[in-house]
Short mmCIF file of C-alpha atoms and ligand atoms in Angstrom, two decimals:
data_model
loop_
_atom_site.label_atom_id
_atom_site.label_comp_id
_atom_site.label_asym_id
_atom_site.label_seq_id
_atom_site.Cartn_x
_atom_site.Cartn_y
_atom_site.Cartn_z
CA UNK Y 226 89.41 60.05 113.48
CA UNK Y 227 89.14 63.62 114.74
CA UNK Y 228 92.23 65.12 116.38
CA UNK Y 229 93.70 68.40 117.60
CA UNK Y 230 96.74 69.25 115.47
CA UNK Y 231 99.67 71.54 116.14
CA UNK Y 232 100.75 72.50 112.61
CA UNK Y 233 102.72 75.60 113.59
CA UNK Y 234 104.17 76.59 116.94
CA UNK Y 235 102.26 79.24 118.87
CA UNK Y 236 99.48 79.78 121.41
CA UNK Y 237 96.51 77.43 121.72
CA UNK Y 238 94.50 79.53 119.24
CA UNK Y 239 96.80 78.19 116.50
CA UNK Y 240 95.68 74.60 117.11
CA UNK Y 241 93.23 73.10 114.60
CA UNK Y 242 90.83 70.17 114.76
CA UNK Y 243 90.97 67.92 111.66
CA UNK Y 244 90.28 64.40 110.41
CA UNK Y 245 93.48 62.34 110.44
CA UNK Y 246 94.21 58.62 109.86
CA UNK Y 247 93.85 56.29 112.85
CA UNK Y 248 97.32 55.48 114.24
CA UNK Y 249 98.48 51.90 113.71
CA UNK Y 250 99.24 49.44 116.51
CA UNK Y 251 102.47 47.43 116.60
CA UNK Y 252 103.16 44.24 118.55
CA UNK Y 253 103.96 46.10 121.79
CA UNK Y 254 101.26 48.80 121.77
CA UNK Y 255 97.57 49.38 122.45
CA UNK Y 256 94.99 51.43 120.51
CA UNK Y 257 92.58 53.28 122.80
CA UNK Y 258 89.22 54.77 121.84
CA UNK Y 259 89.76 57.95 123.80
CA UNK Y 260 86.95 59.18 126.04
CA UNK Y 261 88.96 61.86 127.87
CA UNK Y 262 92.41 63.47 127.62
CA UNK Y 263 94.13 65.34 130.44
CA UNK Y 264 95.64 68.77 129.84
CA UNK Y 265 98.95 69.48 131.53
CA UNK Y 266 100.97 72.66 131.76
CA UNK Y 267 103.82 71.14 129.70
CA UNK Y 268 101.32 70.75 126.80
CA UNK Y 269 100.99 74.55 126.73
CA UNK Y 270 104.79 74.82 126.43
CA UNK Y 271 105.23 72.06 123.82
CA UNK Y 272 102.84 73.74 121.35
CA UNK Y 273 104.87 76.95 121.69
CA UNK Y 274 108.19 75.06 121.17
CA UNK Y 275 109.25 76.14 124.69
CA UNK Y 276 109.68 72.67 126.22
CA UNK Y 277 112.69 70.35 126.43
CA UNK Y 278 110.78 67.73 124.42
CA UNK Y 279 110.20 68.93 120.82
CA UNK Y 280 108.05 66.68 118.61
CA UNK Y 281 108.32 67.40 114.86
CA UNK Y 282 105.42 69.30 113.23
CA UNK Y 283 102.63 68.50 112.68
CA UNK Y 284 101.77 66.61 115.87
CA UNK Y 285 98.81 65.86 118.11
CA UNK Y 286 99.48 67.24 121.63
CA UNK Y 287 98.44 65.42 124.79
CA UNK Y 288 100.21 62.83 126.89
CA UNK Y 289 97.49 61.06 128.88
CA UNK Y 290 94.11 59.60 128.10
CA UNK Y 291 91.42 57.29 129.40
CA UNK Y 292 89.11 55.22 127.22
CA UNK Y 293 88.26 51.76 125.92
CA UNK Y 294 90.76 49.42 124.28
CA UNK Y 295 90.09 49.04 120.52
CA UNK Y 296 93.11 46.90 119.51
CA UNK Y 297 96.03 45.19 121.24
CA UNK Y 298 99.46 44.21 119.88
CA UNK Y 299 100.27 40.48 120.01
CA UNK Y 300 102.99 40.94 122.65
CA UNK Y 301 100.70 42.77 125.12
CA UNK Y 302 99.12 40.33 127.54
CA UNK Y 303 97.78 42.36 130.50
CA UNK Y 304 95.10 44.25 128.51
CA UNK Y 305 92.33 43.06 126.17
CA UNK Y 306 89.93 44.67 123.70
CA UNK Y 307 87.01 46.30 125.52
CA UNK Y 308 88.90 47.02 128.76
CA UNK Y 309 88.56 50.47 130.30
CA UNK Y 310 92.11 51.79 130.55
CA UNK Y 311 94.31 54.80 131.09
CA UNK Y 312 97.29 55.32 128.82
CA UNK Y 313 100.34 57.53 128.57
CA UNK Y 314 102.65 58.56 125.70
CA UNK Y 315 104.55 61.74 124.89
CA UNK Y 316 102.15 62.98 122.20
CA UNK Y 317 98.87 61.98 120.54
CA UNK Y 318 96.31 62.31 123.33
CA UNK Y 319 94.02 65.10 122.11
CA UNK Y 320 92.26 62.80 119.64
CA UNK Y 321 89.48 60.28 119.30
CA UNK Y 322 92.05 57.47 119.27
CA UNK Y 323 95.58 57.15 120.64
CA UNK Y 324 98.26 54.46 120.49
CA UNK Y 325 100.28 53.99 123.68
CA UNK Y 326 103.03 51.51 124.56
CA UNK Y 327 101.59 48.43 126.29
CA UNK Y 328 103.87 49.17 129.26
CA UNK Y 329 102.16 52.59 129.67
CA UNK Y 330 98.59 51.25 129.58
CA UNK Y 331 96.85 50.25 132.80
CA UNK Y 332 93.36 49.11 133.80
CA UNK Y 333 91.28 52.06 134.99
CA UNK Y 334 90.41 52.14 138.71
CA UNK Y 335 86.69 51.41 139.08
CA UNK Y 336 86.36 54.38 141.40
CA UNK Y 337 87.29 56.81 138.58
CA UNK Y 338 85.30 58.44 135.79
CA UNK Y 339 87.02 58.63 132.39
CA UNK Y 340 87.82 62.31 133.08
CA UNK Y 341 89.42 61.50 136.43
CA UNK Y 342 91.40 58.60 134.94
CA UNK Y 343 92.69 60.85 132.14
CA UNK Y 344 93.87 63.35 134.75
CA UNK Y 345 95.79 60.84 136.86
CA UNK Y 346 99.08 59.66 135.40
CA UNK Y 347 101.17 62.80 134.95
CA UNK Y 348 100.31 64.55 138.20
CA UNK Y 349 100.57 61.61 140.58
CA UNK Y 350 103.50 60.07 138.70
CA UNK Y 351 105.42 63.35 138.92
CA UNK Y 352 104.54 64.21 142.48
CA UNK Y 353 105.17 60.77 143.96
CA UNK Y 354 108.54 60.46 142.22
CA UNK Y 355 109.36 63.98 143.44
CA UNK Y 356 108.40 63.43 147.07
CA UNK Y 357 109.59 59.84 147.44
CA UNK Y 358 112.71 59.38 145.29
CA UNK Y 359 113.93 62.98 145.01
CA UNK Y 360 112.67 64.56 148.24
CA UNK Y 361 112.99 61.55 150.56
CA UNK Y 362 109.95 62.89 152.42
CA UNK Y 363 109.44 61.13 155.76
CA UNK Y 364 106.43 60.83 158.05
CA UNK Y 365 106.43 63.62 160.61
CA UNK Y 366 108.22 66.10 158.33
CA UNK Y 367 106.69 69.31 157.00
CA UNK Y 368 105.99 69.82 153.31
CA UNK Y 369 105.42 73.22 151.66
CA UNK Y 370 103.78 73.02 148.20
CA UNK Y 371 104.06 76.07 145.91
CA UNK Y 372 101.37 76.02 143.20
CA UNK Y 373 99.28 73.75 145.42
CA UNK Y 374 95.99 74.40 143.63
CA UNK Y 375 97.36 73.30 140.23
CA UNK Y 376 97.54 69.82 138.73
CA UNK Y 377 100.84 68.51 140.09
CA UNK Y 378 100.57 70.69 143.22
CA UNK Y 379 97.25 69.26 144.37
CA UNK Y 380 98.58 65.72 143.82
CA UNK Y 381 101.61 66.64 145.96
CA UNK Y 382 99.28 67.86 148.72
CA UNK Y 383 97.33 64.57 148.72
CA UNK Y 384 100.44 62.39 148.54
CA UNK Y 385 102.33 64.40 151.17
CA UNK Y 386 99.46 63.85 153.56
CA UNK Y 387 99.32 60.12 152.78
CA UNK Y 388 103.08 59.90 153.40
CA UNK Y 389 102.54 61.32 156.89
CA UNK Y 390 103.78 64.89 156.42
CA UNK Y 391 102.25 68.09 157.72
CA UNK Y 392 101.26 69.84 154.50
CA UNK Y 393 101.24 73.60 153.88
CA UNK Y 394 99.53 74.50 150.60
CA UNK Y 395 100.71 77.79 149.09
CA UNK Y 396 99.09 79.70 146.23
CA UNK Y 397 97.79 83.05 145.14
CA UNK Y 398 94.04 82.58 145.54
CA UNK Y 399 92.23 81.79 148.81
CA UNK Y 400 89.21 80.17 147.14
CA UNK Y 401 91.48 77.77 145.26
CA UNK Y 402 93.51 77.13 148.42
CA UNK Y 403 90.32 76.20 150.28
CA UNK Y 404 89.96 73.28 147.84
CA UNK Y 405 93.51 72.20 148.75
CA UNK Y 406 92.28 71.85 152.33
CA UNK Y 407 89.56 69.48 151.12
CA UNK Y 408 92.38 67.43 149.54
CA UNK Y 409 94.32 67.14 152.78
CA UNK Y 410 96.31 70.34 153.34
CA UNK Y 411 96.79 71.08 157.04
CA UNK Y 412 97.46 74.77 156.47
CA UNK Y 413 97.19 77.28 153.66
CA UNK Y 414 99.40 80.27 152.89
CA UNK Y 415 98.66 82.92 150.29
CA UNK Y 416 101.89 84.17 148.77
CA UNK Y 417 100.32 87.50 147.95
CA UNK Y 418 100.73 88.17 151.69
CA UNK Y 419 104.04 90.01 152.18
CA UNK Y 420 104.81 87.92 155.26
CA UNK Y 421 104.13 84.48 153.74
CA UNK Y 422 107.67 83.33 154.54
CA UNK Y 423 107.10 84.19 158.23
CA UNK Y 424 103.76 82.38 158.15
CA UNK Y 425 105.54 79.21 156.95
CA UNK Y 426 108.10 79.57 159.72
CA UNK Y 427 105.39 80.03 162.32
CA UNK Y 428 103.51 76.96 161.05
CA UNK Y 429 106.68 74.87 161.32
CA UNK Y 430 107.60 75.83 164.87
CA UNK Y 431 110.13 78.41 163.70
CA UNK Y 432 112.15 75.84 161.72
CA UNK Y 433 110.95 76.20 158.15
CA UNK Y 434 109.72 73.41 155.88
CA UNK Y 435 111.64 70.12 155.55
CA UNK Y 436 110.63 69.64 151.92
CA UNK Y 437 109.52 72.35 149.51
CA UNK Y 438 107.74 71.26 146.33
CA UNK Y 439 108.08 74.14 143.88
CA UNK Y 440 106.00 74.09 140.69
CA UNK Y 441 106.00 77.90 140.31
CA UNK Y 442 109.57 79.28 140.22
CA UNK Y 443 110.55 82.97 140.07
CA UNK Y 444 110.54 85.11 143.20
CA UNK Y 445 108.49 82.45 145.00
CA UNK Y 446 111.43 80.02 144.89
CA UNK Y 447 113.81 82.65 146.24
CA UNK Y 448 111.50 83.41 149.16
CA UNK Y 449 110.87 79.71 149.80
CA UNK Y 450 114.60 79.06 150.20
CA UNK Y 451 114.49 81.52 153.10
CA UNK Y 452 111.97 79.37 154.99
CA UNK Y 453 113.53 75.93 154.56
CA UNK Y 454 114.56 73.82 157.56
CA UNK Y 455 118.06 72.57 158.38
CA UNK Y 456 118.77 69.68 155.98
CA UNK Y 457 115.73 70.65 153.90
CA UNK Y 458 115.16 69.68 150.27
CA UNK Y 459 113.89 72.20 147.70
CA UNK Y 460 112.37 70.25 144.81
CA UNK Y 461 112.50 72.04 141.45
CA UNK Y 462 109.38 70.87 139.63
CA UNK Y 463 108.58 73.66 137.19
CA UNK Y 464 108.25 77.35 136.44
CA UNK Y 465 104.53 78.03 136.03
CA UNK Y 466 105.26 81.72 136.76
CA UNK Y 467 107.33 81.82 133.56
CA UNK Y 468 110.46 82.83 135.46
CA UNK Y 469 113.45 80.53 136.09
CA UNK Y 470 115.03 81.84 139.31
CA UNK Y 471 118.73 82.37 140.01
CA UNK Y 472 119.33 81.16 143.59
CA UNK Y 473 121.80 82.49 146.15
CA UNK Y 474 124.07 79.52 146.92
CA UNK Y 475 124.89 80.87 150.41
CA UNK Y 476 121.31 80.14 151.48
CA UNK Y 477 121.80 76.41 150.88
CA UNK Y 478 125.07 76.52 152.87
CA UNK Y 479 123.45 78.23 155.85
CA UNK Y 480 120.80 75.51 156.18
CA UNK Y 481 122.80 72.52 154.88
CA UNK Y 482 119.91 72.24 152.47
CA UNK Y 483 119.71 70.75 148.98
CA UNK Y 484 118.21 72.00 145.74
CA UNK Y 485 116.97 68.91 143.91
CA UNK Y 486 115.91 68.73 140.27
CA UNK Y 487 112.93 66.60 139.25
CA UNK Y 488 112.34 65.43 135.64
CA UNK Y 489 109.68 62.78 135.86
CA UNK Y 490 109.31 62.23 132.09
CA UNK Y 491 112.97 61.25 131.72
CA UNK Y 492 112.88 59.20 134.93
CA UNK Y 493 110.34 56.88 133.30
CA UNK Y 494 113.18 55.37 131.24
CA UNK Y 495 116.16 56.16 133.49
CA UNK Y 496 114.45 54.90 136.68
CA UNK Y 497 111.85 52.60 135.18
CA UNK Y 498 111.76 50.15 138.07
CA UNK Y 499 111.24 52.85 140.71
CA UNK Y 500 108.40 54.30 138.66
CA UNK Y 501 106.74 50.90 138.25
CA UNK Y 502 106.85 50.45 142.04
CA UNK Y 503 105.47 53.96 142.49
CA UNK Y 504 102.55 53.23 140.17
CA UNK Y 505 101.72 50.01 142.00
CA UNK Y 506 101.31 52.06 145.19
CA UNK Y 507 99.45 54.85 143.38
CA UNK Y 508 96.95 52.41 141.82
CA UNK Y 509 96.42 50.74 145.19
CA UNK Y 510 95.69 54.10 146.81
CA UNK Y 511 93.38 55.10 143.96
CA UNK Y 512 91.41 51.81 144.28
CA UNK Y 513 91.14 52.44 148.03
CA UNK Y 514 89.75 55.90 147.31
CA UNK Y 515 92.69 57.61 149.02
CA UNK Y 516 93.70 59.70 145.99
CA UNK Y 517 91.57 61.14 143.22
CA UNK Y 518 92.29 63.94 140.73
CA UNK Y 519 90.23 67.10 141.14
CA UNK Y 520 88.76 67.82 137.68
CA UNK Y 521 87.42 71.37 137.60
CA UNK Y 522 86.26 71.54 133.97
CA UNK Y 523 85.80 69.44 130.83
CA UNK Y 524 85.72 70.73 127.24
CA UNK Y 525 85.15 69.07 123.84
CA UNK Y 526 88.18 68.79 121.52
CA UNK Y 527 86.97 71.76 119.48
CA UNK Y 528 87.35 74.04 122.54
CA UNK Y 529 90.95 73.06 123.21
CA UNK Y 530 92.07 76.72 123.23
CA UNK Y 531 89.52 77.62 125.95
CA UNK Y 532 90.63 74.61 127.97
CA UNK Y 533 94.33 75.47 127.78
CA UNK Y 534 93.68 79.13 128.50
CA UNK Y 535 91.82 78.24 131.68
CA UNK Y 536 95.14 76.88 132.94
CA UNK Y 537 97.22 79.76 131.66
CA UNK Y 538 94.86 82.39 133.11
CA UNK Y 539 95.11 80.71 136.52
CA UNK Y 540 91.37 80.01 136.57
CA UNK Y 541 91.74 76.23 136.86
CA UNK Y 542 91.82 74.28 140.11
CA UNK Y 543 93.36 70.82 139.85
CA UNK Y 544 92.88 69.53 136.31
CA UNK Y 545 91.19 70.48 133.04
CA UNK Y 546 90.20 67.64 130.71
CA UNK Y 547 89.14 67.30 127.05
CA UNK Y 548 86.36 64.86 126.16
CA UNK Y 549 85.55 63.23 122.84
CA UNK Y 550 81.81 62.49 123.20
N1 NAP L 5 109.34 68.28 136.62
C1 NAP L 5 108.46 67.50 136.05
O1 NAP L 5 108.69 66.32 135.80
C2 NAP L 5 107.10 68.10 135.74
C3 NAP L 5 106.00 67.30 135.42
C4 NAP L 5 104.77 67.92 135.20
C5 NAP L 5 104.65 69.29 135.28
N2 NAP L 5 105.76 70.04 135.54
C6 NAP L 5 105.71 71.50 135.65
O2 NAP L 5 105.01 71.85 136.82
C7 NAP L 5 104.43 73.15 136.66
C8 NAP L 5 102.95 73.06 137.04
O3 NAP L 5 102.28 72.19 136.13
P1 NAP L 5 100.70 71.92 136.31
O4 NAP L 5 100.31 71.02 135.17
O5 NAP L 5 100.39 71.54 137.69
O6 NAP L 5 100.15 73.39 136.00
P2 NAP L 5 98.81 74.11 136.51
O7 NAP L 5 97.76 73.07 136.74
O8 NAP L 5 98.54 75.21 135.59
O9 NAP L 5 99.23 74.71 137.95
C9 NAP L 5 100.18 75.70 138.07
C10 NAP L 5 99.97 76.44 139.37
O10 NAP L 5 100.97 77.45 139.43
C11 NAP L 5 100.41 78.67 139.84
N3 NAP L 5 100.77 79.76 138.91
C12 NAP L 5 100.53 79.83 137.59
N4 NAP L 5 101.00 80.98 137.08
C13 NAP L 5 101.55 81.64 138.11
C14 NAP L 5 102.20 82.89 138.24
N5 NAP L 5 102.39 83.71 137.19
N6 NAP L 5 102.63 83.25 139.45
C15 NAP L 5 102.46 82.45 140.52
N7 NAP L 5 101.83 81.26 140.47
C16 NAP L 5 101.39 80.87 139.27
C17 NAP L 5 98.90 78.54 139.87
O11 NAP L 5 98.50 78.74 141.21
P3 NAP L 5 97.49 79.91 141.70
O12 NAP L 5 96.85 80.51 140.50
O13 NAP L 5 96.55 79.21 142.58
O14 NAP L 5 98.35 80.84 142.46
C18 NAP L 5 98.62 77.11 139.44
O15 NAP L 5 97.83 76.46 140.41
C19 NAP L 5 104.66 73.54 135.21
O16 NAP L 5 105.77 74.40 135.12
C20 NAP L 5 104.98 72.22 134.53
O17 NAP L 5 105.78 72.37 133.37
C21 NAP L 5 106.97 69.47 135.79
#
């Protein structure tokens, strides 16, 4: 099969596309003929050896795919050969075939294309775990999303709205923010405006946001902590700006607020039951057409560098996906 290989750490231009052996299926796993593979920001970090998860070289990047089942291990009963599925594993997705654990392979919602299905698992899994388990977001509260036009951010906007919050989408590009409105944002704030903190306060009746979903980091986090409500929760999702902020602890004291870490990948094993419940709800909502990933571009495997750079150059909205056909 054809696959994208990371043979040496570095930028996406270092990736190569080569013929490699088809991975083998054990009793508990599923082999998928991949039609589409989602690109996520962490993939861009893993290939540079800048992520907490470090697969040994050489490896095939990519955590999530959608396709057709080619083989099933004897202990897997909920999936059969020929089913359209979506699957998740820590590496191996940017390829014509991928093996995933049976427990991480689900029937594809009929409402989704392969590209949409391949873009689903990471962003909704992360954002629902963040808002529900970590943020304890309640109906009637306000939610500020930093990095709202990105993959996880746009999922947080949609889910926040479904959970009954008033959602403020924040980002650095008004055209991209307009798409967040189509996905449910009540308000948009451009953090290139010097007064964006005051805009958030104004939009929340002077209180500040109850929950802040921060996928960007850096100075944006520091400013966000100055427009959080009493008892608010600042969710640390990621540092797309490249800058891990140092926060002033007195600001959390003044608002009795919490800074809450979110590591969805690790929660899949440490809080497996909660995640299974989350996915039941997420699949239900996807079948009902209430949530759907926004795929802004698809590329063939050979153009993996262009696809990853679209994300890194902040030209993507929602998700970028690789296709194998
Ligand atoms: N904690 C977890 O479990 C978990 C899971 C998945 C992802 N993540 C992390 O979440 C973050 C976002 O991932 P993603 O896949 O959604 O990425 P993405 O699709 O590339 O979105 C990132 C967003 O951040 C903004 N951004 C990028 N560079 C920026 C900069 N220099 N300054 C300000 N804003 C910038 C962009 O918004 P604009 O260009 O519109 O301003 C973009 O929409 C990453 O750090 C990733 O590692 C964490």
